[in-house]
Amino acid sequence: PCVKTAADFWVFSKAGRELAELHVNYETVKPYDVTLDIGGKKMSELGEKEYRVTKMKFAKKDDKSKVVYNNFITIQNIPLEAYDYVVNGKPALEWVMERQCVKTDKASGIVNDANLYATETVGDAAYPLKLFQRVITVSIETMKIVNTLPKLEIQEPKAKKAA
């Protein structure tokens, strides 16, 4: 379908390019600057054990601004607007929370461990935490772009002339 005006076309085109760049390169965007409660330690003191994640969860059921990453790390000051970016009916951040964990498939017994991917493939035990922070950035920036789009007005197709 064609939008009604050339100006709208270029706005949608530019937004599409920006969204593609943001989403294709999500692993290189700047992690969102949240507050990490690490029990008085310094980030430089954290090792593989402290970054290990088994299941992220909200600190309180009705407060999405704070996520318990593991027994050592709590992510605080998560901007609530980051949950506005929804993929298949669920905020992208909640997808990350579900997928960056340790889970055993009941039927096969296969263990899916995000920590192994982080250490063996990426080479960074903090990868699940950084991914969560990057998805905050991607979510916020996505919604900024989407919220600037004009109303979608589709041009009616032109009737074909009989030969």
XYZ file of N, CA and C in Angstrom:
489
model
N 0.829 -1.204 0.000
C 0.000 0.000 0.000
C 0.867 1.259 0.000
N 0.307 2.301 -0.556
C 1.012 3.584 -0.621
C 0.382 4.560 0.362
N 1.235 5.326 1.041
C 0.706 6.381 1.898
C 0.259 7.528 1.000
N -0.578 8.389 1.529
C -1.196 9.434 0.710
C -0.230 10.512 0.249
N 0.782 10.834 1.075
C 1.662 11.939 0.681
C 3.117 11.497 0.647
N 3.897 12.168 -0.176
C 5.332 11.884 -0.252
C 6.008 12.197 1.082
N 5.556 13.256 1.731
C 6.137 13.629 3.028
C 5.967 12.492 4.038
N 4.767 11.895 4.080
C 4.530 10.762 4.986
C 5.416 9.576 4.601
N 5.545 9.332 3.295
C 6.387 8.227 2.841
C 7.797 8.377 3.412
N 8.362 9.579 3.298
C 9.729 9.781 3.758
C 9.853 9.682 5.275
N 8.814 10.082 5.999
C 8.830 9.928 7.461
C 8.838 8.444 7.824
N 7.972 7.662 7.168
C 7.927 6.221 7.433
C 9.228 5.544 6.988
N 9.771 5.971 5.854
C 11.017 5.410 5.347
C 12.160 5.642 6.329
N 12.287 6.876 6.800
C 13.356 7.216 7.753
C 13.184 6.426 9.058
N 11.947 6.353 9.539
C 11.677 5.614 10.778
C 12.017 4.138 10.595
N 11.677 3.581 9.448
C 11.977 2.180 9.175
C 13.469 1.906 9.182
N 14.231 2.811 8.587
C 15.696 2.656 8.589
C 16.250 2.743 10.014
N 15.745 3.700 10.786
C 16.214 3.856 12.169
C 15.871 2.621 13.004
N 14.654 2.109 12.827
C 14.237 0.918 13.569
C 15.065 -0.299 13.164
N 15.309 -0.440 11.868
C 16.120 -1.567 11.394
C 17.524 -1.498 11.994
N 18.127 -0.331 11.960
C 19.476 -0.147 12.518
C 19.486 -0.495 14.011
N 18.518 -0.010 14.723
C 18.422 -0.238 16.165
C 18.231 -1.722 16.485
N 17.336 -2.378 15.759
C 16.999 -3.767 16.081
C 18.038 -4.758 15.563
N 18.592 -4.514 14.397
C 19.619 -5.413 13.874
C 20.877 -5.336 14.735
N 21.184 -4.169 15.221
C 22.406 -3.965 15.997
C 22.150 -3.841 17.494
N 21.125 -4.523 17.995
C 20.746 -4.399 19.410
C 21.889 -4.768 20.351
N 22.777 -5.659 19.928
C 23.853 -6.090 20.826
C 24.970 -5.060 20.953
N 24.906 -3.998 20.145
C 25.946 -2.973 20.227
C 25.413 -1.643 20.758
N 24.096 -1.571 21.045
C 23.575 -0.321 21.598
C 24.077 -0.168 23.034
N 24.092 1.060 23.485
C 24.567 1.344 24.847
C 23.577 0.755 25.858
N 24.076 -0.069 26.790
C 23.182 -0.574 27.838
C 22.585 0.595 28.629
N 21.298 0.516 28.921
C 20.627 1.574 29.667
C 21.238 1.671 31.060
N 21.411 2.879 31.525
C 22.065 3.133 32.801
C 21.073 2.967 33.953
N 20.881 1.725 34.371
C 20.031 1.437 35.530
C 20.893 1.486 36.791
N 20.254 1.406 37.930
C 20.980 1.292 39.193
C 21.075 -0.194 39.518
N 22.272 -0.648 39.807
C 22.458 -2.050 40.180
C 22.791 -2.122 41.666
N 21.943 -2.831 42.402
C 22.230 -3.082 43.811
C 23.050 -4.364 43.840
N 24.324 -4.224 44.159
C 25.224 -5.384 44.183
C 25.799 -5.603 45.585
N 25.011 -5.229 46.568
C 25.368 -5.504 47.956
C 26.629 -4.829 48.441
N 26.873 -3.612 47.980
C 28.022 -2.864 48.454
C 29.329 -3.207 47.758
N 29.305 -4.173 46.842
C 30.523 -4.515 46.103
C 30.721 -3.531 44.959
N 31.904 -3.597 44.358
C 32.201 -2.837 43.149
C 31.972 -3.768 41.962
N 31.594 -3.191 40.836
C 31.371 -3.996 39.631
C 32.622 -4.814 39.288
N 33.780 -4.232 39.494
C 35.036 -4.918 39.171
C 35.280 -6.144 40.053
N 34.554 -6.231 41.164
C 34.709 -7.374 42.073
C 33.795 -8.539 41.710
N 32.866 -8.313 40.795
C 31.928 -9.364 40.430
C 32.568 -10.343 39.450
N 32.330 -11.621 39.703
C 32.859 -12.664 38.832
C 31.732 -13.459 38.206
N 32.090 -14.533 37.568
C 31.118 -15.375 36.862
C 29.994 -15.833 37.794
N 30.337 -16.185 39.015
C 29.344 -16.658 39.992
C 28.290 -15.579 40.270
N 28.731 -14.328 40.407
C 27.801 -13.240 40.731
C 26.920 -12.844 39.546
N 27.359 -13.147 38.331
C 26.555 -12.828 37.149
C 25.625 -13.965 36.742
N 25.809 -15.127 37.319
C 24.992 -16.290 36.942
C 23.515 -16.012 37.220
N 22.691 -16.254 36.204
C 21.254 -16.017 36.331
C 20.528 -17.351 36.171
N 19.570 -17.601 37.067
C 18.754 -18.801 36.916
C 17.323 -18.443 36.524
N 16.806 -17.358 37.121
C 15.470 -16.879 36.764
C 15.288 -15.460 37.297
N 15.118 -14.516 36.368
C 14.854 -13.139 36.790
C 13.388 -13.022 37.191
N 13.125 -12.136 38.142
C 11.738 -11.913 38.568
C 11.589 -10.488 39.090
N 10.365 -10.013 39.065
C 10.091 -8.688 39.615
C 10.231 -8.751 41.125
N 10.808 -7.699 41.706
C 10.990 -7.663 43.159
C 9.650 -7.682 43.870
N 8.674 -6.962 43.289
C 7.306 -6.958 43.798
C 6.380 -7.153 42.616
N 5.295 -7.842 42.831
C 4.381 -8.179 41.736
C 3.871 -6.940 40.990
N 3.603 -5.865 41.710
C 3.014 -4.670 41.090
C 4.044 -3.565 40.821
N 5.340 -3.909 40.838
C 6.388 -2.914 40.599
C 7.393 -3.454 39.591
N 7.303 -2.964 38.359
C 8.192 -3.430 37.304
C 9.464 -2.597 37.197
N 9.657 -1.659 38.108
C 10.855 -0.825 38.068
C 12.051 -1.510 38.733
N 11.814 -2.666 39.324
C 12.892 -3.369 40.029
C 12.803 -4.865 39.711
N 13.926 -5.418 39.221
C 13.994 -6.833 38.876
C 15.127 -7.484 39.659
N 14.794 -8.601 40.290
C 15.820 -9.391 40.972
C 16.467 -10.260 39.898
N 17.714 -9.953 39.591
C 18.469 -10.672 38.574
C 18.945 -12.015 39.133
N 19.494 -11.986 40.322
C 19.916 -13.188 41.045
C 20.106 -12.811 42.515
N 20.721 -13.675 43.298
C 20.910 -13.391 44.727
C 21.918 -12.278 44.994
N 22.711 -11.900 43.985
C 23.749 -10.885 44.154
C 23.372 -9.532 43.545
N 22.494 -9.549 42.515
C 22.224 -8.329 41.740
C 20.725 -8.068 41.647
N 20.352 -6.832 41.970
C 18.986 -6.371 41.743
C 19.073 -5.151 40.835
N 18.291 -5.191 39.756
C 18.259 -4.097 38.798
C 17.178 -3.124 39.251
N 17.556 -1.858 39.450
C 16.612 -0.855 39.945
C 16.492 0.308 38.975
N 15.440 1.069 39.154
C 15.174 2.271 38.341
C 14.999 1.944 36.867
N 14.313 0.843 36.605
C 13.979 0.492 35.224
C 12.830 1.418 34.823
N 13.006 2.186 33.748
C 11.928 3.099 33.354
C 10.699 2.306 32.875
N 9.559 2.633 33.425
C 8.339 1.892 33.096
C 7.974 1.995 31.622
N 8.369 3.097 30.951
C 8.054 3.228 29.523
C 8.782 2.175 28.689
N 9.799 1.540 29.243
C 10.490 0.469 28.521
C 9.559 -0.726 28.295
N 8.537 -0.861 29.108
C 7.585 -1.962 28.959
C 6.518 -1.665 27.911
N 6.536 -0.474 27.344
C 5.560 -0.119 26.305
C 5.860 -0.795 24.970
N 7.106 -1.194 24.750
C 7.458 -1.890 23.513
C 7.083 -3.360 23.672
N 6.077 -3.767 22.919
C 5.497 -5.098 23.052
C 5.758 -5.910 21.789
N 6.181 -7.159 21.983
C 6.410 -8.100 20.887
C 5.515 -9.311 21.120
N 4.640 -9.606 20.154
C 3.715 -10.743 20.287
C 2.959 -10.729 21.612
N 2.470 -9.555 21.985
C 1.618 -9.441 23.167
C 2.333 -9.328 24.501
N 3.669 -9.239 24.484
C 4.410 -9.179 25.741
C 5.542 -8.155 25.617
N 5.780 -7.373 26.665
C 6.908 -6.440 26.616
C 8.221 -7.175 26.323
N 9.055 -6.579 25.487
C 10.333 -7.197 25.117
C 11.172 -7.522 26.354
N 11.124 -6.661 27.366
C 11.890 -6.927 28.592
C 11.435 -8.212 29.278
N 10.153 -8.471 29.234
C 9.656 -9.702 29.858
C 10.065 -10.932 29.052
N 10.196 -10.776 27.730
C 10.734 -11.869 26.908
C 12.164 -12.184 27.348
N 12.959 -11.146 27.566
C 14.340 -11.348 27.993
C 14.356 -12.046 29.350
N 13.504 -11.603 30.251
C 13.449 -12.221 31.580
C 13.122 -13.703 31.482
N 12.226 -14.072 30.585
C 11.845 -15.479 30.421
C 12.945 -16.310 29.776
N 13.665 -15.720 28.824
C 14.632 -16.480 28.030
C 16.027 -16.549 28.653
N 16.414 -15.538 29.404
C 17.737 -15.524 30.018
C 17.638 -16.181 31.391
N 17.681 -17.507 31.357
C 17.491 -18.282 32.578
C 18.106 -19.660 32.390
N 17.881 -20.514 33.355
C 18.228 -21.924 33.240
C 16.914 -22.676 33.290
N 16.664 -23.466 32.239
C 15.382 -24.141 32.133
C 15.590 -25.528 31.520
N 14.918 -26.515 32.069
C 15.003 -27.875 31.550
C 13.706 -28.215 30.830
N 13.845 -28.652 29.565
C 12.682 -29.078 28.787
C 12.176 -30.392 29.370
N 10.897 -30.432 29.743
C 10.336 -31.620 30.389
C 10.359 -32.843 29.483
N 10.029 -32.654 28.220
C 9.946 -33.790 27.299
C 11.317 -34.390 26.983
N 12.294 -33.557 26.714
C 13.605 -34.068 26.274
C 14.639 -34.141 27.385
N 14.434 -33.353 28.432
C 15.422 -33.280 29.494
C 16.600 -32.379 29.159
N 16.535 -31.709 28.005
C 17.608 -30.818 27.582
C 17.586 -29.548 28.432
N 18.753 -29.161 28.924
C 18.878 -27.968 29.750
C 19.291 -26.792 28.869
N 18.505 -25.740 28.909
C 18.829 -24.498 28.215
C 19.374 -23.552 29.276
N 20.671 -23.235 29.169
C 21.330 -22.417 30.179
C 21.920 -21.170 29.525
N 21.292 -20.021 29.754
C 21.762 -18.758 29.180
C 23.178 -18.429 29.628
N 23.574 -18.918 30.781
C 24.918 -18.644 31.298
C 25.994 -19.305 30.443
N 25.700 -20.492 29.915
C 26.668 -21.165 29.049
C 26.859 -20.394 27.753
N 25.758 -19.902 27.191
C 25.867 -19.074 25.988
C 26.710 -17.837 26.290
N 26.447 -17.227 27.440
C 27.160 -16.010 27.823
C 28.662 -16.255 27.942
N 29.046 -17.329 28.600
C 30.474 -17.560 28.840
C 31.167 -18.247 27.676
N 30.523 -19.250 27.072
C 31.184 -20.036 26.037
C 31.112 -19.400 24.649
N 30.009 -18.748 24.331
C 29.843 -18.173 22.995
C 30.223 -16.706 22.964
N 29.668 -15.942 23.892
C 29.919 -14.497 23.914
C 31.223 -14.176 24.644
N 31.584 -15.006 25.603
C 32.796 -14.758 26.374
C 32.634 -13.686 27.438
N 31.406 -13.525 27.927
C 31.123 -12.489 28.920
C 30.014 -12.978 29.844
N 30.371 -13.308 31.070
C 29.390 -13.817 32.035
C 28.277 -12.815 32.304
N 28.548 -11.526 32.081
C 27.559 -10.473 32.326
C 26.603 -10.281 31.150
N 26.728 -11.094 30.101
C 25.902 -10.911 28.895
C 24.395 -10.844 29.191
N 23.806 -11.754 29.978
C 22.354 -11.646 30.222
C 21.952 -10.321 30.867
N 22.766 -9.818 31.774
C 22.490 -8.529 32.418
C 22.602 -7.391 31.412
N 23.671 -7.396 30.624
C 23.863 -6.355 29.608
C 22.763 -6.419 28.545
N 22.344 -7.631 28.190
C 21.257 -7.782 27.219
C 19.989 -7.132 27.760
N 19.677 -7.370 29.015
C 18.503 -6.760 29.633
C 18.596 -5.234 29.542
N 19.762 -4.688 29.855
C 19.953 -3.241 29.804
C 19.859 -2.720 28.365
N 20.380 -3.477 27.413
C 20.302 -3.058 26.008
C 18.861 -3.090 25.510
N 18.098 -4.063 25.953
C 16.699 -4.142 25.528
C 15.897 -2.994 26.136
N 16.288 -2.491 27.286
C 15.658 -1.272 27.814
C 15.902 -0.135 26.824
N 17.156 0.039 26.408
C 17.502 1.094 25.453
C 16.730 0.919 24.156
N 16.740 -0.290 23.601
C 16.042 -0.557 22.337
C 14.545 -0.286 22.482
N 13.966 -0.697 23.585
C 12.530 -0.500 23.810
C 12.171 0.986 23.859
N 12.933 1.746 24.623
C 12.656 3.182 24.758
C 12.848 3.889 23.423
N 13.953 3.604 22.736
C 14.227 4.259 21.454
C 13.215 3.856 20.394
N 12.773 2.602 20.415
C 11.742 2.140 19.475
C 10.464 2.928 19.665
N 10.048 3.079 20.905
C 8.795 3.793 21.168
C 8.914 5.273 20.831
N 10.099 5.858 21.017
C 10.295 7.256 20.621
C 10.067 7.408 19.122
N 10.626 6.494 18.345
C 10.483 6.538 16.885
C 9.031 6.308 16.489
N 8.428 5.271 17.018
C 7.046 4.915 16.662
C 6.082 6.038 17.032
N 6.306 6.652 18.187
C 5.392 7.706 18.642
C 5.494 8.992 17.830
N 6.527 9.125 16.996
C 6.641 10.315 16.149
C 6.017 10.114 14.769
N 5.587 8.900 14.473
C 5.032 8.622 13.148
C 3.684 9.317 12.964
N 3.425 9.790 11.737
C 2.116 10.386 11.467
C 1.054 9.285 11.392
N -0.189 9.701 11.425
C -1.288 8.757 11.275
C -1.137 8.090 9.904
N -1.322 6.797 9.864
C -1.175 6.061 8.613
C -2.419 6.249 7.747
N -2.228 6.951 6.673
C -3.313 7.167 5.719
C -2.902 6.515 4.409
N -3.669 5.536 4.004
C -3.357 4.748 2.808
C -4.064 5.342 1.594
N -3.318 5.450 0.511
C -3.883 5.934 -0.748
C -4.668 4.791 -1.382
N -5.869 5.099 -1.834
C -6.676 4.077 -2.500
C -6.022 3.705 -3.820
N -6.034 2.416 -4.169
C -5.438 2.021 -5.438
C -6.207 2.628 -6.608
N -5.470 2.992 -7.610
C -6.100 3.572 -8.792
C -6.762 2.462 -9.595
N -7.938 2.773 -10.095
C -8.660 1.777 -10.895
C -7.923 1.581 -12.226
N -7.853 0.334 -12.639
C -7.198 0.022 -13.901
C -8.158 0.341 -15.042
N -7.616 0.924 -16.088
C -8.435 1.266 -17.239
C -8.593 0.027 -18.122
N -9.772 -0.120 -18.645
C -10.025 -1.245 -19.544
C -9.293 -1.003 -20.856
N -8.764 -2.053 -21.452
C -7.999 -1.893 -22.706
C -8.867 -1.922 -23.915
